[in-house]
Tab-separated table of C-alpha atoms in Angstrom:
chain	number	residue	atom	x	y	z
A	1	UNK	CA	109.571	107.374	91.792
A	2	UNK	CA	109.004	110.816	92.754
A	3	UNK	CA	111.454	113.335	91.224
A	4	UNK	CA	112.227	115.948	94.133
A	5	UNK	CA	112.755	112.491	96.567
A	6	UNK	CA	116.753	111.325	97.009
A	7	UNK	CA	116.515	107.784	97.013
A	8	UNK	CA	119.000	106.043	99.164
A	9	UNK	CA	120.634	102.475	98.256
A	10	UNK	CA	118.040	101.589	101.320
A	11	UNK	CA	114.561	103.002	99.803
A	12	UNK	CA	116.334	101.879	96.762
A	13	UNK	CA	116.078	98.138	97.274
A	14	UNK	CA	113.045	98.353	99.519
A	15	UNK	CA	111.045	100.350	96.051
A	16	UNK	CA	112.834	97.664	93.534
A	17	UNK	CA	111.652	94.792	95.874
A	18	UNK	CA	108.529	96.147	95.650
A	19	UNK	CA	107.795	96.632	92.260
A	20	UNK	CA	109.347	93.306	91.229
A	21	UNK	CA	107.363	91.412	93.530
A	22	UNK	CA	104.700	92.886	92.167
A	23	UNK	CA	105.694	92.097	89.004
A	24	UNK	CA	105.992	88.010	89.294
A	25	UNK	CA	110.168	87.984	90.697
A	26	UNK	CA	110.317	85.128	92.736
A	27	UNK	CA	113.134	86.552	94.342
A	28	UNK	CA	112.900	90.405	94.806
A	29	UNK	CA	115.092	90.740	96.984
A	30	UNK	CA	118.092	89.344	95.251
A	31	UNK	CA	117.070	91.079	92.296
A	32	UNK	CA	116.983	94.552	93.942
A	33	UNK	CA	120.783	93.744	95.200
A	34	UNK	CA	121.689	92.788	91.628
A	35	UNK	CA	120.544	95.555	89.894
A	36	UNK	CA	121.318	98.122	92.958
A	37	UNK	CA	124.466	96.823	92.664
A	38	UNK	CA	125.596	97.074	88.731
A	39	UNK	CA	123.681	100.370	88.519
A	40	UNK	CA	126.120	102.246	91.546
A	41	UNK	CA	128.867	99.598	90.491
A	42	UNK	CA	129.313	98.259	94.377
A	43	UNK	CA	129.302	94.480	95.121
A	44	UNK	CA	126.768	93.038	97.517
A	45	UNK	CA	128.554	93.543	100.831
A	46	UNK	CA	129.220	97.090	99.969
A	47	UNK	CA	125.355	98.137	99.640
A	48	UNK	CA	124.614	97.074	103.209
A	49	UNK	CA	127.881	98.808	104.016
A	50	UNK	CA	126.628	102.198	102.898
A	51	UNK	CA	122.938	101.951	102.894
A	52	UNK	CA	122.130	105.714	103.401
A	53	UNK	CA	124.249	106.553	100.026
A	54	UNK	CA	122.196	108.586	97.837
A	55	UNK	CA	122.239	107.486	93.919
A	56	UNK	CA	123.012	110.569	91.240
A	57	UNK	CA	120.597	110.683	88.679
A	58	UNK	CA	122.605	108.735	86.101
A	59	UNK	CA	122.569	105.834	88.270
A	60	UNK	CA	118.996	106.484	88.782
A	61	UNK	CA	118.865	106.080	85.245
A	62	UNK	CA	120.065	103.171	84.288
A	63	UNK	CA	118.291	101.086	87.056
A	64	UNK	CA	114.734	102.025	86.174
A	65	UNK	CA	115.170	100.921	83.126
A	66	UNK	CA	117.272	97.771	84.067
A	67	UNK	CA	114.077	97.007	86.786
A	68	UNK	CA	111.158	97.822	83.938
A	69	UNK	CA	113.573	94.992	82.036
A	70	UNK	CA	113.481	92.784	84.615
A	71	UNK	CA	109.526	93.489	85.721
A	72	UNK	CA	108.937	92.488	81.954
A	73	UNK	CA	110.872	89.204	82.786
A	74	UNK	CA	114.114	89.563	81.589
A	75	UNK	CA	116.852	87.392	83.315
A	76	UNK	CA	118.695	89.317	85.344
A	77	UNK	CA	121.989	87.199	83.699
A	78	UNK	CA	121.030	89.136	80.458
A	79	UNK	CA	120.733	92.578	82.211
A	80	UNK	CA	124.217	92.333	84.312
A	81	UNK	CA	125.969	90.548	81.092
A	82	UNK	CA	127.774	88.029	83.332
A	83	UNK	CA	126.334	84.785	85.089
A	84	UNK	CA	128.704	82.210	87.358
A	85	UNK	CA	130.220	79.288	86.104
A	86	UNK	CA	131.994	77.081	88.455
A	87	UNK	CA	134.911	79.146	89.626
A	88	UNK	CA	134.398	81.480	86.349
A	89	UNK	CA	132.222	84.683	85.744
A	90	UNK	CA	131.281	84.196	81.787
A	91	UNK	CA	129.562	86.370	79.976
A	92	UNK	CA	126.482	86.052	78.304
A	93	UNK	CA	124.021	88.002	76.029
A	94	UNK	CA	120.990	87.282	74.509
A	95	UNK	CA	120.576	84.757	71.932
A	96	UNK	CA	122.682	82.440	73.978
A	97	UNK	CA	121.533	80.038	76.533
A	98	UNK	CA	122.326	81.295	79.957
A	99	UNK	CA	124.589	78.572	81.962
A	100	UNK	CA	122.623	76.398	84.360
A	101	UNK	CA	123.959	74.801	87.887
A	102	UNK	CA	123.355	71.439	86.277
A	103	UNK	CA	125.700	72.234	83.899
A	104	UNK	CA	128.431	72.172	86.655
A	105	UNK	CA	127.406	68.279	86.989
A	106	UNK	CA	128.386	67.424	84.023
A	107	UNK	CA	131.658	69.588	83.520
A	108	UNK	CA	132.827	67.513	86.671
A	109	UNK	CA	131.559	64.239	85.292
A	110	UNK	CA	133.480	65.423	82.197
A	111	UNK	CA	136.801	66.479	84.030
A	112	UNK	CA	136.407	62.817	86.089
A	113	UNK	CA	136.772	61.153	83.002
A	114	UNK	CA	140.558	62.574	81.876
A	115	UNK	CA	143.532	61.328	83.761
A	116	UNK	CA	143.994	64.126	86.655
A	117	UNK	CA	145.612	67.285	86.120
A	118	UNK	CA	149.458	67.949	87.205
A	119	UNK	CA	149.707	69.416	90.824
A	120	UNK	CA	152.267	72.239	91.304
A	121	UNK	CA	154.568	70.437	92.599
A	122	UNK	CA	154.549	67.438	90.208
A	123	UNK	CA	155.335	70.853	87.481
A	124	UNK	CA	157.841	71.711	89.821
A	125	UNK	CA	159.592	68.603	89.846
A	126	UNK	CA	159.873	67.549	86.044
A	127	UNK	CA	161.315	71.265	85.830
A	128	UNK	CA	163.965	70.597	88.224
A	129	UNK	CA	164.765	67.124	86.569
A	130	UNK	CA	165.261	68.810	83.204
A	131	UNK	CA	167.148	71.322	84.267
A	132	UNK	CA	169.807	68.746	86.132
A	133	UNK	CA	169.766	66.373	82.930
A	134	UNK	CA	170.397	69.471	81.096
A	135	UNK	CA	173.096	70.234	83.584
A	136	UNK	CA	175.056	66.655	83.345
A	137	UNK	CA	174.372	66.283	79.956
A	138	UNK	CA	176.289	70.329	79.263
A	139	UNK	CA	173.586	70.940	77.185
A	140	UNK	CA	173.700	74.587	75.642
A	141	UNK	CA	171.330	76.919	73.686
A	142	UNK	CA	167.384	75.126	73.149
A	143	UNK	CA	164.327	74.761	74.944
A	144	UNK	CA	164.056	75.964	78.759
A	145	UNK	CA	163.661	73.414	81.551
A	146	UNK	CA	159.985	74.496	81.621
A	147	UNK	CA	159.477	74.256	77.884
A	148	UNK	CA	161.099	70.723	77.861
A	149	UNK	CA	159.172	69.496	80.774
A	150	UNK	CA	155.991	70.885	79.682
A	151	UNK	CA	156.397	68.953	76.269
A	152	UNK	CA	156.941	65.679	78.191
A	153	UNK	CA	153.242	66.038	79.391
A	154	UNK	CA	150.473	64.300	77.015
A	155	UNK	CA	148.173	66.208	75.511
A	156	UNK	CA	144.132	65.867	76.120
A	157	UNK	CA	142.124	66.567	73.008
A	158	UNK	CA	138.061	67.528	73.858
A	159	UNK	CA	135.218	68.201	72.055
A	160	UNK	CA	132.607	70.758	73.441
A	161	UNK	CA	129.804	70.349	70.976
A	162	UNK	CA	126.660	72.930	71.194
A	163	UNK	CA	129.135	75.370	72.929
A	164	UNK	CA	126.821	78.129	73.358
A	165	UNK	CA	128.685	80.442	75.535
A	166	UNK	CA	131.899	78.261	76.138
A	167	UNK	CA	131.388	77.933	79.019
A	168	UNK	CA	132.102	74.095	79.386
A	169	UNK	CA	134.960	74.394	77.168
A	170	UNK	CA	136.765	77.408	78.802
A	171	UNK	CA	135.847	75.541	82.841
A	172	UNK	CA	137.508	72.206	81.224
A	173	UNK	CA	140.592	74.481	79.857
A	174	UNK	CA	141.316	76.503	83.135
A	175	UNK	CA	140.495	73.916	85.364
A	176	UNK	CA	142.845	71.367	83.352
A	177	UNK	CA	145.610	72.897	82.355
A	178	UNK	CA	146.858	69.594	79.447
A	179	UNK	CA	143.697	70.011	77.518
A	180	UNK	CA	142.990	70.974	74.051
A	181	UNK	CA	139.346	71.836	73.370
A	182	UNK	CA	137.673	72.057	70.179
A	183	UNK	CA	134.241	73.904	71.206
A	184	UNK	CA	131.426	73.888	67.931
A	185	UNK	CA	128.384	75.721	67.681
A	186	UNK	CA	125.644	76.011	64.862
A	187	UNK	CA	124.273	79.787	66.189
A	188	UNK	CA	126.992	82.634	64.970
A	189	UNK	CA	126.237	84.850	68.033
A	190	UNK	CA	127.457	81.386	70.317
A	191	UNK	CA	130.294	81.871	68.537
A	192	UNK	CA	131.249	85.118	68.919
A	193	UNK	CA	130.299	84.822	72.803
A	194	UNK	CA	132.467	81.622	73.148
A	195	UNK	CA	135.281	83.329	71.564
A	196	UNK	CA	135.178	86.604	73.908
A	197	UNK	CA	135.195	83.941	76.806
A	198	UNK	CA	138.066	82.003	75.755
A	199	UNK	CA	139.803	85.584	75.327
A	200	UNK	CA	138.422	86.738	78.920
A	201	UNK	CA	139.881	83.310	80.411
A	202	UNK	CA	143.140	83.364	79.252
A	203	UNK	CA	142.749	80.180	76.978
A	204	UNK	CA	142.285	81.385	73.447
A	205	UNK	CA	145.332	79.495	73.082
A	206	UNK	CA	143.578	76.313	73.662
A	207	UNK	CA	140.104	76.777	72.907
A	208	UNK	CA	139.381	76.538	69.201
A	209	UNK	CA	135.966	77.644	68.432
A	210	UNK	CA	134.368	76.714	65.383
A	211	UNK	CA	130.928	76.942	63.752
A	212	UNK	CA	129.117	73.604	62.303
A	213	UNK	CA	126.452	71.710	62.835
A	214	UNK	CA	127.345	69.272	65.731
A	215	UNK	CA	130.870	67.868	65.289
A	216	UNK	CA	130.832	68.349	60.802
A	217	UNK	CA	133.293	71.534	61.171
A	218	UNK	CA	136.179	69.529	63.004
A	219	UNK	CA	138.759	68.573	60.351
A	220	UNK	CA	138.506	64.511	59.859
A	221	UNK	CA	142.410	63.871	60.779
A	222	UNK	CA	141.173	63.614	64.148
A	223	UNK	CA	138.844	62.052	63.830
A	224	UNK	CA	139.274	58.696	66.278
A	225	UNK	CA	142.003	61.135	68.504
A	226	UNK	CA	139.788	62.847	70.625
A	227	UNK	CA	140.069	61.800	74.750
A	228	UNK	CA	136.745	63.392	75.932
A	229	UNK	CA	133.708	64.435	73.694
A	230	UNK	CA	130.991	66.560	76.043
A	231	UNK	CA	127.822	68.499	74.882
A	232	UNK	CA	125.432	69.898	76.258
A	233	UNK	CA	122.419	69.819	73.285
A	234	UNK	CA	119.029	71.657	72.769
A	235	UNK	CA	117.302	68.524	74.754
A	236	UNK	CA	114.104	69.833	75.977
A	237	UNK	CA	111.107	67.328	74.585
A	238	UNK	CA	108.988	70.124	72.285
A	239	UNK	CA	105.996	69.455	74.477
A	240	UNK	CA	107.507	70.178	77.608
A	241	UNK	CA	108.671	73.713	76.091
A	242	UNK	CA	105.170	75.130	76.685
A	243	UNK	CA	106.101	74.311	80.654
A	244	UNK	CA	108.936	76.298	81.213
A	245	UNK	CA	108.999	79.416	82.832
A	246	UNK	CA	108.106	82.686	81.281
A	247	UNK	CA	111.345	84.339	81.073
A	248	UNK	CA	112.939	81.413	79.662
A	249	UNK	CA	110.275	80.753	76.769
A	250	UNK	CA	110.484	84.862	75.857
A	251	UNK	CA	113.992	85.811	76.064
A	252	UNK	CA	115.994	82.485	75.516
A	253	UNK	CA	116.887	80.996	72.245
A	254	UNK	CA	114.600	78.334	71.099
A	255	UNK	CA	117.219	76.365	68.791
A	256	UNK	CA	119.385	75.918	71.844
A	257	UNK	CA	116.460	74.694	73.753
A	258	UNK	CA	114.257	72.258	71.353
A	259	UNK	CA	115.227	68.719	70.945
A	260	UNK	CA	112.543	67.949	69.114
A	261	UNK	CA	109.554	65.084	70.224
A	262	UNK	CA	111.327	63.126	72.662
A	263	UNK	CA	114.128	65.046	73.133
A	264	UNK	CA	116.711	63.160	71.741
A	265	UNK	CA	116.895	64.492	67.444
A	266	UNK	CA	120.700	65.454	68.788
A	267	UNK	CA	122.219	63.234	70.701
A	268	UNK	CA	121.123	60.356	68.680
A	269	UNK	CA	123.498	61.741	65.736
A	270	UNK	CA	125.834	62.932	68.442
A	271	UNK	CA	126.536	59.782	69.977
A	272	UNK	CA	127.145	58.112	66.587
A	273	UNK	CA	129.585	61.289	65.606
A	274	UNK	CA	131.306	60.820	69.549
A	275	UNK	CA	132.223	56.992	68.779
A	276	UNK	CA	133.643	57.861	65.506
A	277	UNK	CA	135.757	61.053	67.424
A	278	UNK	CA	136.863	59.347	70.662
A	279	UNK	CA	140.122	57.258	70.799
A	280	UNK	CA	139.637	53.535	72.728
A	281	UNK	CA	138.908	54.224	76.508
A	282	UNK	CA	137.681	57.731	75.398
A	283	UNK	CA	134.749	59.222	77.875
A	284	UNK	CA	131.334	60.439	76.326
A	285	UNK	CA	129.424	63.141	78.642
A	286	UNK	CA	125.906	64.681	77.763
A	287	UNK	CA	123.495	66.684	79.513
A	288	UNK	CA	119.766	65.895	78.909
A	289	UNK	CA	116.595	65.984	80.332
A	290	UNK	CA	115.331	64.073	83.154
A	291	UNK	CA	112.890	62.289	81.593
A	292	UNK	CA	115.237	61.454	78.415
A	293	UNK	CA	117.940	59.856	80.143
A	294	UNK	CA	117.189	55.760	80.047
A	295	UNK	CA	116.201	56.163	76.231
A	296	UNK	CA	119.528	57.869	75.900
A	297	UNK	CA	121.271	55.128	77.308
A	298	UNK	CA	119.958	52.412	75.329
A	299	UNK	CA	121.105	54.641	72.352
A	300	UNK	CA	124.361	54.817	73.229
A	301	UNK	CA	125.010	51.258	74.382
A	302	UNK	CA	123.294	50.394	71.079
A	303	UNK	CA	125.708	52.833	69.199
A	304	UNK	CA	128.638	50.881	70.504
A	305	UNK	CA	129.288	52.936	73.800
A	306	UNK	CA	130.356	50.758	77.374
A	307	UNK	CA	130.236	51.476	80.896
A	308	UNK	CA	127.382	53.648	80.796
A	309	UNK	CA	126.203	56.051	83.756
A	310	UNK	CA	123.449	58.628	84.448
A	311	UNK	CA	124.436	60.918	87.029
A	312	UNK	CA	121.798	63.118	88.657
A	313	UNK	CA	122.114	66.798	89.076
A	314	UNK	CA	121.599	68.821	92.403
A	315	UNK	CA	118.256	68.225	92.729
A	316	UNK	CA	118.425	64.899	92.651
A	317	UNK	CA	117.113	64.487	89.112
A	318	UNK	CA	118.901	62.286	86.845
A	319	UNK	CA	120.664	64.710	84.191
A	320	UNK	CA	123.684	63.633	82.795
A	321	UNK	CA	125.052	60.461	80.666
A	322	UNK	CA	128.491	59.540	80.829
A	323	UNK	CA	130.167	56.414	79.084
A	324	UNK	CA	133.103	55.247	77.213
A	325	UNK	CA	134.239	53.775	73.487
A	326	UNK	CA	135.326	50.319	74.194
């Protein structure tokens, strides 16, 4: 880039197309708009809006070196420090698996397995009720109508093991609004991430995150309590790691990728841990890999597990388990 030239947001994204391209992106385009975009701080729309805008030099700046990141096959997830989650924006950083799409499967394979969550107006009503009992009755001084009708609704305890980010744990908490989730992670910088997303969500409340191997770090006295137990594990067969694309082999932790020769080292311990957690009629959800998923289910229906499912992702691959403790 020339210095006396004044780059526009158009000769912008035309140059960053470019060079990406050139640089193996197989979408340049929508990586130009990305990185455009966080470097002058406007949202999609508003580029196209203003095309002719010229950038100052600090914004200049920071997007050549966001582009030579992303020419050198960074994800552009890593560069921003967000990716989208369902109807959430979490954010990531690196030594933390970046959420996948297929990830969404099983968080609403998960959800489909608690009893449904309150509707507004159900709220609405058990409010209303307790505040006419509390009426008739002349109750005084105590618990509000809302507090007293909000304790009348059951609590759902969940397990999110192999958190990474949270972001399974902190979808299931905004999205139902009874759960409890106990989210566990091995890797300390998972931790910390899942933490700062169950802050950024509003849910620290009721997202516990703890660090263990698998489920070993939640305290045994609930052991047999828990409604829903859902993980998504390292469960890529070691081989197959040599196959996946560059920028997820350089810049994306192996230990949340590797499940060792067939894919399976985890979730064979994790579905014997998941019988022991789940109460009777509990559900069991796990992601793993397409080519994993009928050994997996002969695991867990020899483990003790009923009503077993595999559920394909979007692309029609099959990608997630689901089944329950009898």
């Amino acid at each position: 880039m020339a210095g006396d030239t004044t780059w526009t947001i158009r000769s912008m994204l035309e140059w960053c197309s470019g060079y990406l391209g050139r640089h193996g992106d197989e979408a340049p385009r929508r990586s130009a708009e990305v990185l455009v975009g966080k470097a002058c701080g406007l949202e999609r729309i508003e580029l196209y809006l203003d095309m002719d805008r010229p950038l100052s030099a600090g914004e200049l700046d920071v997007l050549r070196e966001d582009v030579r990141r992303r020419g050198q096959g960074m994800p552009l997830q890593y560069i921003t420090g967000t990716a989208p989650f369902r109807y959430l924006e979490v954010e990531v950083a690196p030594g933390v698996l970046i959420p996948r799409p297929e990830t969404e499967v099983l968080v609403s394979e998960a959800l489909a397995m608690l009893p449904p969550a309150p509707k507004p107006q159900d709220s609405y009503d058990r409010v209303l009720l307790a505040e006419l009992r509390r009426e008739s009755e002349g109750e005084g001084e105590g618990e509000s109508p809302a507090e007293e009708a909000a304790a009348e609704e059951p609590e759902l305890l969940v397990a999110d093991i192999c958190t990474g980010s949270g972001c399974i744990a902190c979808s299931i908490a905004t999205e139902h609004p009874l759960t409890r989730v106990v989210a566990t992670d091995i890797a300390p910088e998972a931790i910390a991430l899942a933490r700062k997303n169950a802050a950024r969500f509003d849910v620290a409340d009721r997202v516990e995150v703890l660090e263990g191997d698998l489920g070993a770090c939640i305290d045994p006295e609930f052991m047999g309590s828990f409604d829903l137990v859902v993980s998504n594990p390292p469960y890529v067969p070691t081989a197959v790691l040599s196959e996946i694309p560059r920028e997820v082999a350089d810049y994306e932790p192996a230990l949340a990728l590797d499940g060792g020769a067939d894919g399976l080292d985890l979730f064979r311990r994790l579905a014997t841990w998941s019988l022991q957690a789940l109460k009777p009629g509990g559900g069991f959800a796990c992601e793993l890999h397409e080519t994993c998923l009928d050994a997996a289910a002969d695991i867990a229906r020899d483990a003790g597990f009923t009503e077993i499912r595999i559920v394909n992702d979007l692309t029609n691959r099959p990608r997630v388990l689901v089944a329950k403790r009898p």
